Amino acid sequence: MSLFGGLEISASGLTAERLRMDVSAENLANAQTTRGTDGQPYRRKEVVLQETPGSFGASLSAAMGANKGTQGGGVQVAGVVQDTATPLKRVYDPGHPDADAQGYVSMPNVDTVTEMVDLISAQRAYEANVTAMQAAKQMFSRTLELLR
Amino acid sequence: MLFDTTQLALERAIEGAGKRHEALAANLANANTPGYQRVDVDFHSALTAAVGRGDEATGALNALSFAPTRDASAGATRADGSTVDVDAESAKLAANALEQQAAVQVAHARIGILKAAMGTGT
């Protein structure tokens, strides 16, 4: 970990939470999209986060027993996956160009309430990371005061 | 010797608080990672043990290394198995930052005393 490790870790959290916000916004924007990029109704996307594995050097020294701790560092995005488990909503609308023979239209499986909750959760987590970053900044500048 | 054990202990405390901050920041960054287990750095007990070594305290303090460890005792606070409680982590983070600043302040004051003794002023 470099000199400003604390800042880098918080920055990785900011990046991850921002992506969660972006994906939630995309889901909300496409809540009524019956034609996605593959021609099928839009399916909601979800961000999968994972812990950033430690660096090679840290893992090596841990394996050699020099350092018994676990060297973690921040968070990273494992991927953005489509939610295929939640079924698409079926809405009766025979006039819709994408309606099937029975007059039903398959609408995206986006639940506005879920997305709003995800959005708030991402926003709060973002703020928590900003707070951690400010604390780190304060600590660094205080330490520099030792030189004065 | 110009710098005594207390000064060394203060320096190590500042370093330990820095490492602890990294661990707590990592917990906050992983607040939404499913199954994440929180990490922490227990630099207090390591420092206490080293300072309590008496004559060997200087060597023990120099040999200290602060590595983050998984906090296995923490129970899951969320349905996804994560053991991160954002409120508790934020509180620990703020307390840790204050502790670090207190150590810096004391170290600074001690350096000031040394400077005064050397006649270079503060």
XYZ file of C-alpha atoms in Angstrom:
270
model
C 0.000 0.000 0.000
C 1.329 3.344 -0.967
C 1.638 6.454 1.147
C -1.915 7.495 0.406
C -3.458 4.026 0.737
C -6.399 5.318 2.723
C -7.349 7.707 -0.061
C -7.045 5.013 -2.748
C -9.291 2.639 -0.814
C -11.967 5.296 -0.379
C -11.620 6.251 -4.046
C -12.326 2.654 -5.057
C -15.482 2.819 -2.933
C -16.521 6.057 -4.630
C -16.058 4.496 -8.081
C -18.075 1.413 -7.129
C -20.946 3.368 -5.577
C -21.073 5.762 -8.512
C -21.402 2.816 -10.873
C -24.249 1.444 -8.731
C -25.952 4.820 -9.009
C -25.430 4.852 -12.789
C -26.870 1.356 -13.186
C -29.894 2.166 -11.010
C -30.470 5.289 -13.083
C -30.233 3.211 -16.266
C -32.775 0.743 -14.875
C -35.159 3.572 -14.008
C -34.693 5.197 -17.407
C -35.502 1.897 -19.103
C -38.428 0.973 -16.858
C -40.812 1.077 -19.835
C -38.423 -0.078 -22.595
C -39.940 -2.974 -24.520
C -37.126 -3.101 -27.069
C -33.671 -3.511 -25.571
C -30.446 -3.822 -27.554
C -31.267 -7.495 -28.235
C -34.821 -6.659 -29.368
C -36.219 -8.195 -26.172
C -37.790 -6.224 -23.303
C -35.179 -4.544 -21.117
C -34.044 -6.536 -18.105
C -32.838 -4.762 -15.011
C -29.103 -4.789 -14.380
C -27.330 -5.252 -11.105
C -23.759 -4.456 -10.032
C -21.778 -7.219 -8.333
C -19.091 -5.888 -6.022
C -16.147 -7.783 -4.627
C -13.274 -7.041 -2.325
C -10.046 -6.091 -4.112
C -7.591 -8.920 -3.531
C -4.303 -7.938 -1.940
C -1.276 -7.181 -4.068
C 1.190 -9.899 -5.058
C 3.784 -8.637 -2.618
C 1.324 -8.625 0.267
C 0.123 -12.148 -0.527
C 3.715 -13.377 -0.767
C 4.755 -11.928 2.577
C 1.577 -13.357 4.126
C 2.431 -16.784 2.704
C 5.979 -16.512 4.021
C 4.560 -15.828 7.475
C 6.137 -12.398 7.677
C 2.765 -10.784 7.914
C -0.059 -12.755 9.440
C -2.739 -10.271 8.554
C -4.881 -10.130 5.481
C -3.901 -7.364 3.136
C -7.106 -6.155 1.568
C -7.592 -2.986 -0.300
C -10.826 -1.447 -1.321
C -13.573 -2.721 -3.516
C -13.870 -3.512 -7.188
C -16.675 -4.264 -9.605
C -16.868 -7.978 -10.415
C -19.398 -7.347 -13.146
C -22.734 -5.933 -14.168
C -25.235 -8.776 -14.525
C -28.728 -8.907 -15.949
C -31.480 -9.937 -13.573
C -33.042 -12.907 -15.354
C -34.538 -14.384 -12.168
C -37.242 -11.765 -11.726
C -39.989 -12.395 -14.329
C -40.995 -9.726 -16.827
C -44.247 -7.935 -16.070
C -47.141 -8.797 -18.376
C -49.427 -5.867 -19.145
C -52.621 -6.122 -21.202
C -52.346 -3.522 -23.971
C -53.539 -4.865 -27.331
C -52.827 -1.572 -29.109
C -49.087 -1.750 -28.306
C -46.935 -2.683 -31.329
C -45.021 -5.208 -29.185
C -48.179 -6.939 -27.913
C -48.349 -10.702 -28.466
C -51.297 -12.618 -29.987
C -53.217 -12.454 -26.696
C -52.743 -8.679 -26.456
C -50.196 -8.822 -23.633
C -47.009 -6.773 -23.645
C -43.911 -7.958 -21.743
C -42.660 -5.013 -19.728
C -39.188 -4.777 -18.116
C -38.736 -6.405 -14.704
C -37.768 -3.038 -13.234
C -39.396 -2.259 -9.902
C -39.250 1.495 -9.328
C -39.313 1.155 -5.540
C -36.384 -1.312 -5.523
C -34.377 0.988 -7.764
C -35.068 4.009 -5.581
C -33.973 2.087 -2.494
C -30.790 0.952 -4.287
C -30.183 4.536 -5.351
C -30.463 5.839 -1.781
C -28.247 3.028 -0.478
C -25.588 3.847 -3.096
C -25.826 7.551 -2.261
C -25.380 6.980 1.460
C -22.481 4.575 0.909
C -20.895 7.192 -1.366
C -21.191 9.768 1.401
C -19.611 7.366 3.906
C -16.618 6.971 1.585
C -16.342 10.738 1.157
C -16.275 11.099 4.952
C -13.509 8.497 5.198
C -11.584 10.374 2.524
C -11.897 13.674 4.390
C -10.679 12.007 7.588
C -7.666 10.578 5.716
C -6.885 13.981 4.243
C -7.058 15.569 7.674
C -4.763 12.889 9.122
C -2.178 13.375 6.369
C -2.133 17.137 6.739
C -1.851 16.829 10.517
C 1.102 14.467 10.159
C 2.774 16.949 7.828
C 2.513 19.520 10.624
C 5.213 17.538 12.427
C 7.667 19.141 10.006
C 6.723 22.667 10.923
C 19.936 9.238 22.640
C 17.994 12.165 21.251
C 14.591 10.497 20.970
C 13.281 8.458 23.901
C 10.882 5.522 24.025
C 7.843 7.772 24.393
C 8.680 9.602 21.168
C 9.144 6.283 19.383
C 5.853 5.000 20.801
C 4.089 8.138 19.566
C 5.517 7.655 16.083
C 4.422 4.033 16.033
C 0.960 5.074 17.277
C 0.658 7.532 14.379
C 1.666 4.780 11.973
C -0.767 2.317 13.585
C -3.615 4.804 13.354
C -2.803 5.273 9.672
C -2.987 1.531 9.080
C -6.216 1.317 11.073
C -7.656 4.082 8.955
C -6.885 2.037 5.827
C -8.681 -0.974 7.310
C -11.744 1.061 8.315
C -11.816 2.808 4.932
C -11.710 -0.620 3.263
C -14.701 -1.670 5.379
C -16.668 1.380 4.273
C -15.662 0.831 0.636
C -16.980 -2.727 0.920
C -20.205 -1.719 2.673
C -22.195 -3.191 -0.220
C -20.038 -6.245 -0.918
C -22.007 -9.424 -0.153
C -20.346 -11.737 2.379
C -17.597 -9.248 3.219
C -16.020 -9.687 6.630
C -14.767 -6.513 8.265
C -11.056 -5.984 8.947
C -9.440 -4.037 11.739
C -5.973 -3.188 13.058
C -5.494 -3.658 16.793
C -2.510 -1.380 17.241
C -3.440 -0.448 20.809
C -2.723 -3.832 22.361
C 0.437 -4.283 20.257
C 1.708 -0.891 21.454
C 0.732 -1.565 25.070
C 2.561 -4.891 25.008
C 5.676 -3.325 23.447
C 5.775 -0.380 25.866
C 5.365 -2.777 28.801
C 8.585 -4.570 27.918
C 10.628 -2.213 30.096
C 14.248 -1.990 28.953
C 13.519 -3.876 25.741
C 10.689 -1.501 24.812
C 12.704 0.311 22.125
C 13.502 -2.893 20.274
C 9.958 -4.183 20.667
C 8.528 -0.903 19.352
C 10.842 -0.965 16.345
C 9.825 -4.540 15.559
C 6.095 -3.783 15.620
C 4.146 -4.376 12.440
C 0.528 -3.427 12.089
C -1.305 -5.837 9.833
C -5.046 -5.775 9.286
C -6.855 -8.866 10.550
C -10.299 -10.234 9.790
C -12.711 -9.545 12.603
C -14.248 -12.997 12.941
C -16.157 -12.030 16.090
C -18.376 -9.559 14.254
C -21.773 -10.984 13.437
C -23.511 -10.376 10.148
C -25.405 -7.089 10.233
C -27.002 -7.548 6.843
C -28.972 -10.173 4.992
C -26.164 -10.601 2.422
C -23.718 -11.801 5.110
C -21.698 -8.585 5.280
C -20.443 -7.764 8.774
C -20.003 -4.045 8.034
C -22.130 -1.673 10.088
C -21.667 1.667 8.341
C -22.566 3.692 11.459
C -20.156 1.782 13.687
C -17.378 2.001 11.079
C -17.891 5.761 10.697
C -17.734 6.228 14.447
C -14.543 4.169 14.685
C -13.080 6.123 11.769
C -13.774 9.472 13.425
C -12.404 8.291 16.785
C -9.296 6.895 15.089
C -8.655 10.169 13.247
C -8.913 12.096 16.510
C -6.572 9.667 18.208
C -4.040 10.084 15.411
C -4.287 13.859 15.662
C -3.806 13.724 19.418
C -0.654 11.619 18.976
C 0.637 14.042 16.332
C -0.031 16.983 18.619
C 1.896 15.433 21.503
C 4.776 14.394 19.233
C 4.868 17.927 17.850
C 4.960 19.437 21.329
C 7.807 17.114 22.348
C 9.816 18.054 19.270
C 9.186 21.693 20.186
C 10.653 21.080 23.641
C 13.744 19.486 22.076
C 14.114 22.467 19.743
C 13.839 24.872 22.657
C 16.512 22.924 24.531
C 18.771 23.151 21.490
C 18.249 26.881 21.401
C 16.742 26.928 17.933
C 13.344 28.100 19.155
C 10.055 26.535 18.234
